[in-house]
Amino acid sequence: MKLASFDRGRLGVVHDDRIIEISDLVPLPAGFWPPVGMVKLIAEFATLKPRIEDAASTRKSVPLASVRLEAPVQWPNKLIAYPANYHAHALEMRSTYRANTRGFFLKANSCISGPADPIVLPAIKGPEIHHECELAIFIGRGGRGISLTDAMDHIFGYACLMDMTVRGEQERVMRKSFDTFCPIGPYIVTADEISDPANLDLQLTVNGAVKQKANTNDLILDIPNMIVMASSVMTLYPGDIIATGTPEGVGPLAAGDEVTIRIAEVGAMTLPVVQGAIGDNLAFQTK
Ligand code: MN
């Protein structure tokens, strides 16, 4: 099943190039703030699934192109990310550590954007602003101290994710949390539709040129171990997002670029890059 958010908090099921609205199945008014409709849908999915399937087979659909897709989860409890989780990328960054020995970090939830939103570059001079092509995991059933054998059962689904990053020495959370620095989409593909998440081709192109091309079988800390590590520290909640790390080939984006991320069995999205007016601060002015 492919589940999407669209048109200011409405929820839908995607079938080929069409979408069926199911907002009414989640007990929240459409447009409710904060936008937690998909989080509730994920939390209550066991109960809702037959009703969603029924709606998908009986209701009228509209063309996917006639709606504005949004980040499938816009208000998670947390957005977790693993750095240095592909060997070749860790080498290109000259990292002295790897995800399995250093652990994870957090990005601000407010930097999440959707498949119809541009990437807005902050108005800072000097440092490069890089794309990072990543597979996103959505937590379904939450928990703390999740075991390796149970870990995969806690995954609700997957999407494409870009972990946008200002390179530099400033605190990582600040460099990675500018608004629009975490495009996610185009929708959630539920875990049952992915044949093997540990063997997915992922690719990122800039203006049509391939910059990153890899397979999730090259992950250092694999998907179940990422869940074990995160849940050893924090209770995971339905809708929590894990950015699994980026392979080699990261590089700068500039205003006017068009960047496309594509992950096998998961989907693709193409985003324009524009220059923003806000973003500079003392930390970026102090070398
Ligand atoms: Mn990353």
mmCIF file of N, CA, C and O in Angstrom, residues 75-131:
data_model
loop_
_atom_site.group_PDB
_atom_site.id
_atom_site.type_symbol
_atom_site.label_atom_id
_atom_site.label_comp_id
_atom_site.label_asym_id
_atom_site.label_seq_id
_atom_site.Cartn_x
_atom_site.Cartn_y
_atom_site.Cartn_z
ATOM 1 N N TRP A 75 4.809 15.584 11.113
ATOM 2 C CA TRP A 75 4.936 15.947 12.517
ATOM 3 C C TRP A 75 5.276 14.695 13.321
ATOM 4 O O TRP A 75 4.506 14.261 14.166
ATOM 5 N N PRO A 76 6.450 14.099 13.018
ATOM 6 C CA PRO A 76 6.841 12.899 13.783
ATOM 7 C C PRO A 76 7.269 13.297 15.188
ATOM 8 O O PRO A 76 7.551 14.473 15.435
ATOM 9 N N ASN A 77 7.345 12.340 16.067
ATOM 10 C CA ASN A 77 7.938 12.622 17.380
ATOM 11 C C ASN A 77 9.415 12.923 17.242
ATOM 12 O O ASN A 77 9.958 13.757 17.959
ATOM 13 N N LYS A 78 10.083 12.250 16.293
ATOM 14 C CA LYS A 78 11.506 12.557 16.057
ATOM 15 C C LYS A 78 11.973 12.068 14.692
ATOM 16 O O LYS A 78 11.410 11.149 14.117
ATOM 17 N N LEU A 79 13.042 12.731 14.264
ATOM 18 C CA LEU A 79 13.684 12.449 12.978
ATOM 19 C C LEU A 79 15.137 12.093 13.282
ATOM 20 O O LEU A 79 15.947 12.956 13.627
ATOM 21 N N ILE A 80 15.413 10.797 13.194
ATOM 22 C CA ILE A 80 16.712 10.229 13.561
ATOM 23 C C ILE A 80 17.540 10.057 12.286
ATOM 24 O O ILE A 80 16.984 9.742 11.236
ATOM 25 N N ALA A 81 18.846 10.249 12.373
ATOM 26 C CA ALA A 81 19.679 10.074 11.171
ATOM 27 C C ALA A 81 21.019 9.454 11.539
ATOM 28 O O ALA A 81 21.621 9.811 12.557
ATOM 29 N N TYR A 82 21.470 8.538 10.682
ATOM 30 C CA TYR A 82 22.762 7.869 10.888
ATOM 31 C C TYR A 82 23.807 8.455 9.949
ATOM 32 O O TYR A 82 23.618 8.451 8.726
ATOM 33 N N PRO A 83 24.920 8.959 10.499
ATOM 34 C CA PRO A 83 26.015 9.479 9.667
ATOM 35 C C PRO A 83 27.009 8.361 9.354
ATOM 36 O O PRO A 83 27.040 7.336 10.043
ATOM 37 N N ALA A 84 27.798 8.580 8.324
ATOM 38 C CA ALA A 84 28.900 7.661 8.000
ATOM 39 C C ALA A 84 28.456 6.201 8.030
ATOM 40 O O ALA A 84 29.017 5.362 8.725
ATOM 41 N N ASN A 85 27.404 5.912 7.252
ATOM 42 C CA ASN A 85 26.847 4.561 7.295
ATOM 43 C C ASN A 85 27.058 3.775 5.998
ATOM 44 O O ASN A 85 26.485 2.708 5.811
ATOM 45 N N TYR A 86 27.843 4.346 5.073
ATOM 46 C CA TYR A 86 28.305 3.609 3.900
ATOM 47 C C TYR A 86 29.822 3.813 3.858
ATOM 48 O O TYR A 86 30.299 4.953 3.960
ATOM 49 N N HIS A 87 30.595 2.740 3.693
ATOM 50 C CA HIS A 87 32.056 2.846 3.776
ATOM 51 C C HIS A 87 32.623 3.874 2.800
ATOM 52 O O HIS A 87 33.442 4.712 3.162
ATOM 53 N N ALA A 88 32.175 3.822 1.532
ATOM 54 C CA ALA A 88 32.779 4.703 0.519
ATOM 55 C C ALA A 88 32.483 6.175 0.833
ATOM 56 O O ALA A 88 33.314 7.048 0.594
ATOM 57 N N HIS A 89 31.295 6.460 1.372
ATOM 58 C CA HIS A 89 30.980 7.843 1.754
ATOM 59 C C HIS A 89 31.828 8.266 2.954
ATOM 60 O O HIS A 89 32.354 9.387 3.000
ATOM 61 N N ALA A 90 31.978 7.387 3.925
ATOM 62 C CA ALA A 90 32.796 7.719 5.097
ATOM 63 C C ALA A 90 34.231 8.021 4.666
ATOM 64 O O ALA A 90 34.884 8.923 5.197
ATOM 65 N N LEU A 91 34.717 7.281 3.649
ATOM 66 C CA LEU A 91 36.069 7.545 3.139
ATOM 67 C C LEU A 91 36.136 8.905 2.454
ATOM 68 O O LEU A 91 37.076 9.674 2.666
ATOM 69 N N GLU A 92 35.126 9.239 1.623
ATOM 70 C CA GLU A 92 35.174 10.523 0.911
ATOM 71 C C GLU A 92 35.087 11.695 1.887
ATOM 72 O O GLU A 92 35.574 12.782 1.609
ATOM 73 N N MET A 93 34.428 11.482 3.056
ATOM 74 C CA MET A 93 34.324 12.542 4.063
ATOM 75 C C MET A 93 35.522 12.523 5.010
ATOM 76 O O MET A 93 35.601 13.340 5.916
ATOM 77 N N ARG A 94 36.435 11.559 4.814
ATOM 78 C CA ARG A 94 37.573 11.359 5.713
ATOM 79 C C ARG A 94 37.108 11.217 7.158
ATOM 80 O O ARG A 94 37.735 11.719 8.098
ATOM 81 N N SER A 95 35.977 10.552 7.344
ATOM 82 C CA SER A 95 35.447 10.340 8.696
ATOM 83 C C SER A 95 36.342 9.368 9.457
ATOM 84 O O SER A 95 36.779 8.356 8.900
ATOM 85 N N THR A 96 36.577 9.682 10.703
ATOM 86 C CA THR A 96 37.382 8.798 11.535
ATOM 87 C C THR A 96 36.492 7.789 12.260
ATOM 88 O O THR A 96 36.971 6.986 13.052
ATOM 89 N N TYR A 97 35.186 7.860 12.004
ATOM 90 C CA TYR A 97 34.249 6.976 12.701
ATOM 91 C C TYR A 97 33.251 6.413 11.691
ATOM 92 O O TYR A 97 33.238 6.802 10.517
ATOM 93 N N ARG A 98 32.433 5.483 12.155
ATOM 94 C CA ARG A 98 31.355 4.923 11.344
ATOM 95 C C ARG A 98 30.097 4.884 12.210
ATOM 96 O O ARG A 98 30.168 4.952 13.446
ATOM 97 N N ALA A 99 28.946 4.734 11.569
ATOM 98 C CA ALA A 99 27.669 4.776 12.300
ATOM 99 C C ALA A 99 27.617 3.733 13.412
ATOM 100 O O ALA A 99 27.052 3.978 14.479
ATOM 101 N N ASN A 100 28.231 2.574 13.169
ATOM 102 C CA ASN A 100 28.137 1.512 14.174
ATOM 103 C C ASN A 100 28.954 1.813 15.421
ATOM 104 O O ASN A 100 28.701 1.256 16.483
ATOM 105 N N THR A 101 29.932 2.741 15.308
ATOM 106 C CA THR A 101 30.742 3.063 16.487
ATOM 107 C C THR A 101 30.425 4.442 17.048
ATOM 108 O O THR A 101 30.867 4.782 18.145
ATOM 109 N N ARG A 102 29.680 5.272 16.270
ATOM 110 C CA ARG A 102 29.416 6.644 16.719
ATOM 111 C C ARG A 102 27.941 6.873 17.028
ATOM 112 O O ARG A 102 27.600 7.757 17.804
ATOM 113 N N GLY A 103 27.065 6.108 16.410
ATOM 114 C CA GLY A 103 25.639 6.263 16.665
ATOM 115 C C GLY A 103 24.974 7.287 15.767
ATOM 116 O O GLY A 103 25.470 7.601 14.691
ATOM 117 N N PHE A 104 23.840 7.809 16.241
ATOM 118 C CA PHE A 104 22.970 8.629 15.392
ATOM 119 C C PHE A 104 22.889 10.048 15.914
ATOM 120 O O PHE A 104 23.359 10.373 16.997
ATOM 121 N N PHE A 105 22.273 10.913 15.097
ATOM 122 C CA PHE A 105 21.979 12.283 15.522
ATOM 123 C C PHE A 105 20.518 12.567 15.205
ATOM 124 O O PHE A 105 19.805 11.703 14.677
ATOM 125 N N LEU A 106 20.060 13.763 15.542
ATOM 126 C CA LEU A 106 18.688 14.174 15.230
ATOM 127 C C LEU A 106 18.717 15.390 14.314
ATOM 128 O O LEU A 106 19.599 16.243 14.437
ATOM 129 N N LYS A 107 17.744 15.454 13.412
ATOM 130 C CA LYS A 107 17.472 16.675 12.655
ATOM 131 C C LYS A 107 16.190 17.268 13.229
ATOM 132 O O LYS A 107 15.332 16.537 13.734
ATOM 133 N N ALA A 108 16.046 18.597 13.146
ATOM 134 C CA ALA A 108 14.803 19.220 13.612
ATOM 135 C C ALA A 108 13.639 18.744 12.742
ATOM 136 O O ALA A 108 13.745 18.703 11.520
ATOM 137 N N ASN A 109 12.531 18.377 13.388
ATOM 138 C CA ASN A 109 11.363 17.932 12.618
ATOM 139 C C ASN A 109 10.883 19.002 11.642
ATOM 140 O O ASN A 109 10.313 18.700 10.597
ATOM 141 N N SER A 110 11.114 20.267 11.991
ATOM 142 C CA SER A 110 10.606 21.371 11.157
ATOM 143 C C SER A 110 11.338 21.484 9.818
ATOM 144 O O SER A 110 10.908 22.247 8.954
ATOM 145 N N CYS A 111 12.414 20.741 9.622
ATOM 146 C CA CYS A 111 13.090 20.819 8.319
ATOM 147 C C CYS A 111 12.499 19.850 7.298
ATOM 148 O O CYS A 111 12.924 19.830 6.144
ATOM 149 N N ILE A 112 11.486 19.086 7.703
ATOM 150 C CA ILE A 112 10.850 18.155 6.764
ATOM 151 C C ILE A 112 10.061 18.939 5.720
ATOM 152 O O ILE A 112 9.310 19.857 6.049
ATOM 153 N N SER A 113 10.255 18.571 4.461
ATOM 154 C CA SER A 113 9.469 19.153 3.370
ATOM 155 C C SER A 113 9.004 18.022 2.467
ATOM 156 O O SER A 113 9.355 16.862 2.688
ATOM 157 N N GLY A 114 8.205 18.367 1.479
ATOM 158 C CA GLY A 114 7.573 17.330 0.670
ATOM 159 C C GLY A 114 8.027 17.305 -0.776
ATOM 160 O O GLY A 114 8.864 18.119 -1.197
ATOM 161 N N PRO A 115 7.459 16.370 -1.547
ATOM 162 C CA PRO A 115 7.885 16.176 -2.930
ATOM 163 C C PRO A 115 7.506 17.308 -3.871
ATOM 164 O O PRO A 115 8.006 17.354 -4.994
ATOM 165 N N ALA A 116 6.637 18.237 -3.431
ATOM 166 C CA ALA A 116 6.268 19.370 -4.288
ATOM 167 C C ALA A 116 6.922 20.665 -3.822
ATOM 168 O O ALA A 116 6.648 21.735 -4.362
ATOM 169 N N ASP A 117 7.773 20.550 -2.804
ATOM 170 C CA ASP A 117 8.413 21.745 -2.249
ATOM 171 C C ASP A 117 9.826 21.903 -2.804
ATOM 172 O O ASP A 117 10.549 20.919 -2.958
ATOM 173 N N PRO A 118 10.257 23.127 -3.049
ATOM 174 C CA PRO A 118 11.656 23.329 -3.449
ATOM 175 C C PRO A 118 12.581 23.160 -2.244
ATOM 176 O O PRO A 118 12.149 23.282 -1.095
ATOM 177 N N ILE A 119 13.848 22.880 -2.522
ATOM 178 C CA ILE A 119 14.892 22.966 -1.497
ATOM 179 C C ILE A 119 15.341 24.423 -1.478
ATOM 180 O O ILE A 119 15.778 24.951 -2.504
ATOM 181 N N VAL A 120 15.193 25.070 -0.329
ATOM 182 C CA VAL A 120 15.542 26.489 -0.218
ATOM 183 C C VAL A 120 16.914 26.612 0.440
ATOM 184 O O VAL A 120 17.093 26.240 1.608
ATOM 185 N N LEU A 121 17.891 27.091 -0.328
ATOM 186 C CA LEU A 121 19.254 27.215 0.205
ATOM 187 C C LEU A 121 19.327 28.392 1.168
ATOM 188 O O LEU A 121 18.825 29.478 0.857
ATOM 189 N N PRO A 122 19.953 28.194 2.337
ATOM 190 C CA PRO A 122 20.116 29.313 3.256
ATOM 191 C C PRO A 122 21.091 30.343 2.688
ATOM 192 O O PRO A 122 21.983 30.003 1.911
ATOM 193 N N ALA A 123 20.889 31.603 3.106
ATOM 194 C CA ALA A 123 21.715 32.702 2.566
ATOM 195 C C ALA A 123 23.017 32.796 3.342
ATOM 196 O O ALA A 123 23.267 33.769 4.058
ATOM 197 N N ILE A 124 23.853 31.765 3.227
ATOM 198 C CA ILE A 124 25.154 31.804 3.885
ATOM 199 C C ILE A 124 26.239 31.769 2.819
ATOM 200 O O ILE A 124 26.092 31.110 1.791
ATOM 201 N N LYS A 125 27.319 32.488 3.091
ATOM 202 C CA LYS A 125 28.406 32.577 2.112
ATOM 203 C C LYS A 125 29.539 31.636 2.520
ATOM 204 O O LYS A 125 29.911 31.590 3.678
ATOM 205 N N GLY A 126 30.084 30.919 1.549
ATOM 206 C CA GLY A 126 31.267 30.122 1.833
ATOM 207 C C GLY A 126 31.030 28.634 1.796
ATOM 208 O O GLY A 126 31.410 27.983 0.821
ATOM 209 N N PRO A 127 30.409 28.065 2.843
ATOM 210 C CA PRO A 127 30.356 26.599 2.897
ATOM 211 C C PRO A 127 29.479 26.010 1.796
ATOM 212 O O PRO A 127 28.513 26.624 1.348
ATOM 213 N N GLU A 128 29.849 24.801 1.373
ATOM 214 C CA GLU A 128 29.033 24.095 0.387
ATOM 215 C C GLU A 128 27.800 23.505 1.061
ATOM 216 O O GLU A 128 27.825 23.151 2.245
ATOM 217 N N ILE A 129 26.730 23.394 0.292
ATOM 218 C CA ILE A 129 25.485 22.792 0.774
ATOM 219 C C ILE A 129 25.259 21.533 -0.044
ATOM 220 O O ILE A 129 25.108 21.599 -1.268
ATOM 221 N N HIS A 130 25.310 20.384 0.623
ATOM 222 C CA HIS A 130 25.350 19.099 -0.078
ATOM 223 C C HIS A 130 24.032 18.342 -0.034
ATOM 224 O O HIS A 130 23.295 18.415 0.948
ATOM 225 N N HIS A 131 23.814 17.574 -1.098
ATOM 226 C CA HIS A 131 22.721 16.589 -1.124
ATOM 227 C C HIS A 131 23.215 15.288 -0.513
ATOM 228 O O HIS A 131 24.382 14.914 -0.690
#
